[in-house]
CSV table of C-alpha atoms and ligand atoms in Angstrom, one decimal:
chain,number,residue,atom,x,y,z
A,69,MET,CA,13.0,-45.4,-4.0
A,70,ASP,CA,14.9,-47.2,-1.1
A,71,ILE,CA,14.5,-44.2,1.4
A,72,THR,CA,17.1,-45.7,4.0
A,73,ASN,CA,20.0,-45.9,1.4
A,74,ILE,CA,19.4,-42.3,-0.1
A,75,VAL,CA,19.3,-40.9,3.4
A,76,GLU,CA,22.5,-42.9,4.1
A,77,ARG,CA,24.3,-41.4,0.9
A,78,ILE,CA,22.9,-37.9,2.1
A,79,ASN,CA,24.3,-38.0,5.4
A,80,THR,CA,27.8,-39.4,4.2
A,81,LEU,CA,28.1,-36.5,1.6
A,82,LYS,CA,27.2,-34.0,4.2
A,83,LYS,CA,30.0,-35.3,6.3
A,84,GLU,CA,32.4,-35.4,3.4
A,85,LYS,CA,31.8,-32.0,2.2
A,86,ASN,CA,31.0,-30.4,5.9
A,87,ALA,CA,27.6,-29.4,4.6
A,88,ILE,CA,24.4,-28.3,6.4
A,89,ILE,CA,20.6,-28.8,5.3
A,90,LEU,CA,18.3,-26.0,6.3
A,91,ALA,CA,14.8,-26.3,5.6
A,92,HIS,CA,11.8,-24.3,5.9
A,93,ASN,CA,8.6,-25.2,7.9
A,94,TYR,CA,6.5,-25.8,4.7
A,95,GLN,CA,8.9,-28.5,3.2
A,96,PRO,CA,7.6,-31.9,2.3
A,97,GLU,CA,7.9,-34.5,5.2
A,98,GLU,CA,11.0,-36.4,3.6
A,99,ILE,CA,13.0,-33.1,3.6
A,100,GLN,CA,11.8,-32.3,7.0
A,101,ARG,CA,13.1,-35.4,8.3
A,102,ILE,CA,16.7,-35.1,7.1
A,103,ALA,CA,17.3,-31.4,7.4
A,104,ASP,CA,19.9,-30.4,10.2
A,105,PHE,CA,17.7,-27.4,11.1
A,106,MET,CA,14.0,-26.4,10.3
A,107,GLY,CA,12.6,-23.2,11.1
A,108,ASP,CA,10.8,-20.2,10.2
A,109,SER,CA,12.4,-17.1,8.2
A,110,LEU,CA,13.8,-15.5,10.8
A,111,GLU,CA,15.3,-18.6,12.4
A,112,LEU,CA,16.7,-19.9,9.2
A,113,CYS,CA,18.4,-16.3,8.7
A,114,ILE,CA,19.9,-16.8,12.3
A,115,LYS,CA,21.2,-20.3,11.6
A,116,ALA,CA,22.7,-19.3,8.1
A,117,LYS,CA,24.6,-16.4,9.8
A,118,GLU,CA,25.9,-18.9,12.6
A,119,THR,CA,26.9,-21.8,10.6
A,120,ASP,CA,30.5,-22.8,10.0
A,121,ALA,CA,29.8,-25.4,7.4
A,122,ASP,CA,31.3,-24.9,4.1
A,123,ILE,CA,28.1,-25.4,2.1
A,124,ILE,CA,24.7,-24.8,2.9
A,125,VAL,CA,21.8,-26.8,0.9
A,126,PHE,CA,19.0,-24.5,1.2
A,127,CYS,CA,15.5,-26.5,0.9
A,128,GLY,CA,12.8,-23.8,0.5
A,129,VAL,CA,12.1,-21.0,-1.8
A,130,ASP,CA,14.2,-18.5,-3.9
A,131,PHE,CA,14.3,-15.5,-1.4
A,132,MET,CA,15.2,-17.7,1.2
A,133,ALA,CA,18.4,-19.3,-0.2
A,134,GLU,CA,19.3,-15.7,-1.3
A,135,THR,CA,19.2,-14.4,2.2
A,136,ALA,CA,21.6,-17.4,3.2
A,137,LYS,CA,24.0,-16.2,0.4
A,138,ILE,CA,23.7,-12.6,1.5
A,139,LEU,CA,24.6,-13.5,5.1
A,140,ASN,CA,27.4,-16.0,3.7
A,141,LYS,CA,29.1,-14.3,0.7
A,142,ASP,CA,32.1,-16.6,1.1
A,143,LYS,CA,30.2,-19.9,1.3
A,144,LYS,CA,28.8,-22.0,-1.4
A,145,VAL,CA,24.9,-21.7,-0.9
A,146,LEU,CA,22.8,-24.7,-3.1
A,147,MET,CA,19.3,-25.0,-3.8
A,148,PRO,CA,18.5,-28.7,-5.0
A,149,GLU,CA,15.9,-27.2,-7.5
A,150,ILE,CA,15.7,-23.8,-9.1
A,151,ILE,CA,13.0,-24.2,-11.5
A,152,ASN,CA,9.3,-23.3,-10.1
A,153,THR,CA,10.9,-22.6,-6.6
A,154,GLU,CA,10.2,-18.6,-6.8
A,155,CYS,CA,7.8,-17.3,-4.1
A,156,PRO,CA,5.4,-15.4,-6.2
A,157,MET,CA,5.0,-12.9,-3.5
A,158,ALA,CA,8.8,-12.0,-3.5
A,159,HIS,CA,8.6,-11.0,-7.1
A,160,GLN,CA,5.9,-8.5,-6.3
A,161,LEU,CA,8.0,-5.8,-5.2
A,162,PRO,CA,10.6,-5.2,-8.0
A,163,PRO,CA,13.3,-2.4,-6.9
A,164,GLU,CA,11.6,0.0,-9.2
A,165,ILE,CA,8.4,0.2,-7.0
A,166,ILE,CA,10.7,0.9,-4.2
A,167,GLU,CA,12.4,3.6,-5.8
A,168,ASN,CA,9.5,5.3,-7.0
A,169,ALA,CA,7.8,5.1,-3.5
A,170,LYS,CA,11.0,6.6,-2.1
A,171,LYS,CA,10.8,9.6,-4.4
A,172,GLN,CA,7.2,10.2,-3.4
A,173,HIS,CA,7.8,9.8,0.3
A,174,PRO,CA,11.4,11.0,1.0
A,175,ASN,CA,11.0,11.1,4.7
A,176,ALA,CA,9.9,7.6,5.0
A,177,LYS,CA,11.9,4.6,6.4
A,178,VAL,CA,11.7,1.3,3.9
A,179,VAL,CA,10.9,-2.0,5.9
A,180,ILE,CA,10.5,-4.7,3.8
A,181,TYR,CA,9.4,-8.2,4.1
A,182,VAL,CA,12.3,-11.0,3.9
A,183,ASN,CA,10.1,-12.2,1.5
A,184,THR,CA,11.7,-10.2,-1.3
A,185,LEU,CA,14.5,-10.5,-3.6
A,186,ALA,CA,17.9,-9.4,-2.8
A,187,SER,CA,17.7,-6.5,-5.3
A,188,ALA,CA,14.6,-5.2,-3.5
A,189,LYS,CA,16.5,-5.9,0.1
A,190,ALA,CA,19.4,-3.5,-1.3
A,191,LEU,CA,17.2,-0.7,-1.2
A,192,ALA,CA,15.5,-1.0,2.4
A,193,ASP,CA,16.5,0.3,5.5
A,194,ALA,CA,15.5,-2.9,7.3
A,195,THR,CA,14.1,-6.5,6.5
A,196,CYS,CA,11.5,-8.0,8.7
A,197,THR,CA,9.7,-11.1,9.0
A,198,SER,CA,6.2,-12.2,10.2
A,199,ALA,CA,7.8,-12.8,13.6
A,200,ASN,CA,9.2,-9.4,14.2
A,201,ALA,CA,7.5,-7.2,11.8
A,202,ASP,CA,5.8,-4.7,14.2
A,203,LYS,CA,9.1,-4.6,16.5
A,204,ILE,CA,11.1,-3.6,13.4
A,205,VAL,CA,8.7,-0.9,12.1
A,206,ASN,CA,8.4,0.4,15.7
A,207,SER,CA,12.3,0.4,16.3
A,208,PHE,CA,12.5,3.5,13.8
A,209,GLU,CA,12.0,7.1,15.0
A,210,GLU,CA,10.3,8.2,11.5
A,211,ASN,CA,6.8,8.2,11.5
A,212,GLU,CA,6.2,7.2,7.8
A,213,ILE,CA,7.2,3.5,6.8
A,214,LEU,CA,7.0,2.2,3.5
A,215,PHE,CA,6.0,-1.4,4.0
A,216,GLY,CA,5.6,-4.4,1.4
A,217,PRO,CA,5.0,-6.4,-0.3
A,218,ASP,CA,2.5,-8.3,1.8
A,219,GLN,CA,-0.3,-5.9,2.7
A,220,ASN,CA,-1.9,-8.6,5.2
A,221,LEU,CA,1.1,-8.4,7.4
A,222,GLY,CA,0.7,-4.7,6.7
A,223,TYR,CA,-2.6,-4.9,8.3
A,224,TYR,CA,-1.2,-6.9,11.3
A,225,VAL,CA,1.6,-4.2,11.7
A,226,LYS,CA,-0.9,-1.2,11.4
A,227,LYS,CA,-2.7,-2.6,14.4
A,228,ARG,CA,0.4,-2.6,16.3
A,229,THR,CA,1.8,0.6,15.6
A,230,ASP,CA,0.9,4.3,15.7
A,231,LYS,CA,3.2,4.9,12.5
A,232,LYS,CA,1.9,5.6,8.9
A,233,ILE,CA,2.3,2.2,7.0
A,234,ILE,CA,2.4,3.0,3.2
A,235,GLY,CA,1.8,-0.2,1.4
A,236,ILE,CA,4.2,-1.1,-1.6
A,237,PRO,CA,2.7,-2.5,-3.8
A,238,GLU,CA,-0.7,-1.7,-2.5
A,239,ASP,CA,-1.9,-5.3,-3.3
A,240,GLY,CA,0.9,-7.5,-2.4
A,241,HIS,CA,-0.1,-10.9,-1.0
A,242,CYS,CA,0.6,-14.6,-0.9
A,243,TYR,CA,-1.6,-16.6,-3.0
A,244,VAL,CA,-1.8,-19.6,-0.4
A,245,HIS,CA,-2.7,-17.5,2.5
A,246,LYS,CA,-5.3,-15.4,0.7
A,247,LYS,CA,-7.3,-18.5,0.2
A,248,PHE,CA,-8.5,-18.6,3.8
A,249,THR,CA,-11.8,-17.0,4.4
A,250,VAL,CA,-14.0,-16.2,7.5
A,251,ASP,CA,-16.4,-19.0,6.3
A,252,ASP,CA,-13.6,-21.4,6.7
A,253,VAL,CA,-12.9,-20.4,10.2
A,254,VAL,CA,-16.6,-20.3,11.0
A,255,ASN,CA,-17.2,-23.6,9.8
A,256,ILE,CA,-14.2,-25.2,11.4
A,257,LYS,CA,-15.0,-23.7,14.8
A,258,LYS,CA,-18.5,-25.4,14.4
A,259,GLN,CA,-16.7,-28.7,13.7
A,260,TYR,CA,-14.2,-28.4,16.2
A,261,PRO,CA,-15.5,-26.2,18.9
A,262,ASN,CA,-12.6,-27.1,21.5
A,263,ALA,CA,-9.9,-26.4,19.0
A,264,GLU,CA,-7.7,-23.2,19.0
A,265,VAL,CA,-7.5,-21.3,15.7
A,266,LEU,CA,-3.8,-20.1,14.6
A,267,VAL,CA,-3.6,-18.3,11.5
A,268,HIS,CA,-0.5,-16.6,9.8
A,269,PRO,CA,-0.2,-12.8,9.3
A,270,GLU,CA,-0.3,-13.5,5.8
A,271,CYS,CA,-4.0,-14.4,6.1
A,272,ASN,CA,-6.6,-11.8,5.2
A,273,PRO,CA,-7.4,-9.2,7.7
A,274,GLU,CA,-11.2,-10.4,8.5
A,275,VAL,CA,-9.5,-14.0,9.1
A,276,GLN,CA,-6.9,-12.5,11.4
A,277,ASP,CA,-9.7,-10.7,13.2
A,278,ILE,CA,-11.6,-13.8,14.1
A,279,ALA,CA,-8.8,-16.3,15.0
A,280,ASP,CA,-7.9,-17.1,18.3
A,281,TYR,CA,-4.1,-16.5,17.5
A,282,ILE,CA,-1.9,-14.9,14.8
A,283,TYR,CA,1.6,-16.2,14.5
A,284,SER,CA,4.6,-16.8,12.5
A,285,THR,CA,5.3,-20.4,11.8
A,286,SER,CA,7.9,-20.5,14.5
A,287,GLY,CA,5.2,-18.8,16.7
A,288,MET,CA,2.7,-21.6,16.1
A,289,VAL,CA,5.4,-24.2,17.0
A,290,LYS,CA,5.7,-22.6,20.5
A,291,HIS,CA,2.2,-22.2,21.2
A,292,VAL,CA,1.3,-26.0,20.2
A,293,LEU,CA,4.3,-27.4,22.2
A,294,SER,CA,3.7,-25.3,25.2
A,295,SER,CA,-0.4,-25.2,25.4
A,296,ASP,CA,-2.4,-27.3,27.5
A,297,ASN,CA,-5.0,-27.6,24.9
A,298,ASP,CA,-4.7,-30.4,22.4
A,299,GLU,CA,-6.7,-29.4,19.5
A,300,PHE,CA,-5.6,-26.8,17.0
A,301,VAL,CA,-6.6,-25.6,13.7
A,302,ILE,CA,-3.7,-24.4,11.6
A,303,GLY,CA,-4.4,-21.6,9.2
A,304,THR,CA,-1.3,-21.8,7.2
A,305,GLU,CA,0.4,-23.9,4.6
A,306,CYS,CA,-0.5,-27.6,5.1
A,307,ASP,CA,3.0,-28.9,5.6
A,308,MET,CA,3.2,-27.0,9.0
A,309,ILE,CA,1.3,-29.8,10.4
A,310,THR,CA,3.9,-32.2,9.4
A,311,ARG,CA,6.6,-29.9,11.4
A,312,LEU,CA,4.3,-29.9,14.4
A,313,LYS,CA,3.6,-33.5,14.2
A,314,ILE,CA,7.7,-34.2,14.1
A,315,GLU,CA,8.1,-31.7,17.1
A,316,LEU,CA,5.3,-33.6,19.1
A,317,GLU,CA,6.7,-37.0,18.1
A,318,LYS,CA,10.1,-36.1,19.6
A,319,LEU,CA,8.3,-35.1,22.9
A,320,GLY,CA,6.4,-38.4,22.8
A,321,LYS,CA,3.1,-36.4,22.5
A,322,THR,CA,0.0,-36.4,20.0
A,323,LYS,CA,-2.4,-33.6,19.5
A,324,LYS,CA,-5.2,-33.1,17.0
A,325,LEU,CA,-4.0,-30.9,14.1
A,326,ILE,CA,-6.6,-29.7,11.6
A,327,PRO,CA,-5.8,-27.7,8.5
A,328,LEU,CA,-8.0,-24.7,8.2
A,329,ARG,CA,-8.0,-25.7,4.4
A,330,LYS,CA,-6.6,-28.8,2.8
A,331,ASP,CA,-5.7,-26.9,-0.3
A,332,ALA,CA,-3.3,-24.6,1.3
A,333,ILE,CA,-0.5,-25.7,-0.5
A,334,CYS,CA,2.8,-23.8,-1.6
A,335,GLU,CA,3.7,-25.5,-4.8
A,336,PRO,CA,7.0,-23.8,-5.2
A,337,MET,CA,8.0,-25.4,-1.7
A,338,LYS,CA,7.2,-28.8,-3.1
A,339,GLN,CA,9.6,-29.1,-5.7
A,340,ILE,CA,12.5,-30.3,-3.6
A,341,THR,CA,13.0,-34.1,-3.1
A,342,LEU,CA,15.4,-36.6,-1.6
A,343,GLU,CA,16.9,-37.4,-4.9
A,344,LYS,CA,17.4,-33.7,-5.8
A,345,VAL,CA,19.0,-32.9,-2.4
A,346,GLU,CA,21.5,-35.8,-3.1
A,347,LYS,CA,22.2,-34.6,-6.7
A,348,CYS,CA,22.7,-31.2,-5.3
A,349,LEU,CA,25.5,-32.5,-2.8
A,350,VAL,CA,27.2,-34.5,-5.5
A,351,GLU,CA,27.2,-32.0,-8.2
A,352,GLU,CA,27.4,-28.8,-6.0
A,353,LYS,CA,24.5,-27.2,-7.9
A,354,TYR,CA,22.2,-25.2,-8.2
A,355,GLU,CA,24.7,-22.4,-6.8
A,356,ILE,CA,23.2,-19.1,-5.8
A,357,THR,CA,25.2,-16.2,-7.0
A,358,LEU,CA,24.7,-12.4,-6.3
A,359,ASP,CA,26.2,-9.2,-7.5
A,360,ASP,CA,28.8,-8.0,-4.6
A,361,GLU,CA,27.2,-4.7,-4.5
A,362,ILE,CA,23.7,-6.0,-3.8
A,363,ILE,CA,25.0,-8.5,-1.3
A,364,GLU,CA,26.7,-5.8,0.8
A,365,LYS,CA,23.7,-3.4,0.8
A,366,ALA,CA,20.9,-6.1,1.3
A,367,LYS,CA,23.2,-7.4,4.3
A,368,LYS,CA,23.0,-4.1,6.0
A,369,ALA,CA,19.1,-4.3,5.8
A,370,ILE,CA,19.2,-7.9,7.1
A,371,GLU,CA,21.5,-7.1,9.9
A,372,TYR,CA,19.5,-4.1,11.2
A,373,MET,CA,16.8,-6.6,11.5
A,374,LEU,CA,18.9,-9.1,13.5
A,375,ASN,CA,20.2,-6.4,15.7
A,376,VAL,CA,16.8,-5.2,16.9
A,377,LYS,CA,16.5,-6.5,20.5
B,420,LIG,P1,7.4,-17.7,8.3
B,420,LIG,O1,8.6,-16.7,8.4
B,420,LIG,O2,6.3,-17.4,9.3
B,420,LIG,O3,7.9,-19.4,8.4
B,420,LIG,O4,6.8,-17.5,6.9
B,420,LIG,C1,7.4,-17.5,5.8
B,420,LIG,C2,6.5,-17.7,4.5
B,420,LIG,O5,6.8,-17.6,3.5
B,420,LIG,C3,4.8,-17.7,5.0
B,420,LIG,O6,4.3,-17.9,4.0
B,421,LIG,FE1,5.9,-17.5,-0.7
B,421,LIG,FE2,3.1,-17.9,0.0
B,421,LIG,FE3,4.7,-19.7,-0.4
B,421,LIG,FE4,5.3,-18.2,1.7
B,421,LIG,S1,3.5,-19.6,1.5
B,421,LIG,S2,6.9,-19.0,0.3
B,421,LIG,S3,4.7,-16.1,0.9
B,421,LIG,S4,4.2,-18.3,-1.9
């Protein structure tokens, strides 16, 4: 494949069609290098809301593209691939579980992770991301909060609130972050005693407890770029290191970045390629479509989150 030519064609198509490419921090390097905007889930929501492009090409997983559509009802939101790009965690909280939990806890507020389907968001009082989950939970006066699907993020929130957090479902998790163990952290600290260990709040509680810092992916970028230290262990999906390297490259810096596990790969994130991005811009597919009523209800939950200061 001639990378220069394909990148040029993508750039020409983007200009012709007034399109923007948004990509999550776990995308493969070839996608990170052509994206107009890279970010974590919260930053991508904000960018999707602010853009004046006519077409949003979303390089990430299903719930992220849906969120962009919810915030841009009248724009064309496309994903370069729709097969095998589902985030498994997002499918662990179907609307029925929320409906049942609401019946059992009528006084509780519903705060759900943005890693959920639009139909689940439509039943929530607010969404949250890993960058703001504790802030969103604490923004409510009610004492009981139905929270899901990720119960490791639930653990992170419980340590930062006095409210009663009720997990829905009780065992919601991310298969990638679930892999990290205490032994991984202990062993890597022996190997790299000067490195700071940064982990994502989707990691297991015992891993969170022995890490040096717990951050969303944007938090990791801020920390690594601003720290005086130059050795870090990254406890999240492996292409986070690609994002960090690209940011450091822009500043003319290099730092030692060590993956906590080399097999922490989110397969749904790896389905997007440069060829698929070009095809997506040419054929204007695959388009994300959602029911109007779902969009209106889900938008309220996302906007609540975006308005919490
Ligand atoms: P961030 O919002 O921290 O990027 O996390 C999204 C995600 O899916 C982590 O697995
Ligand atoms: Fe979903 Fe986990 Fe992949 Fe994040 S890393 S998109 S939570 S499967």
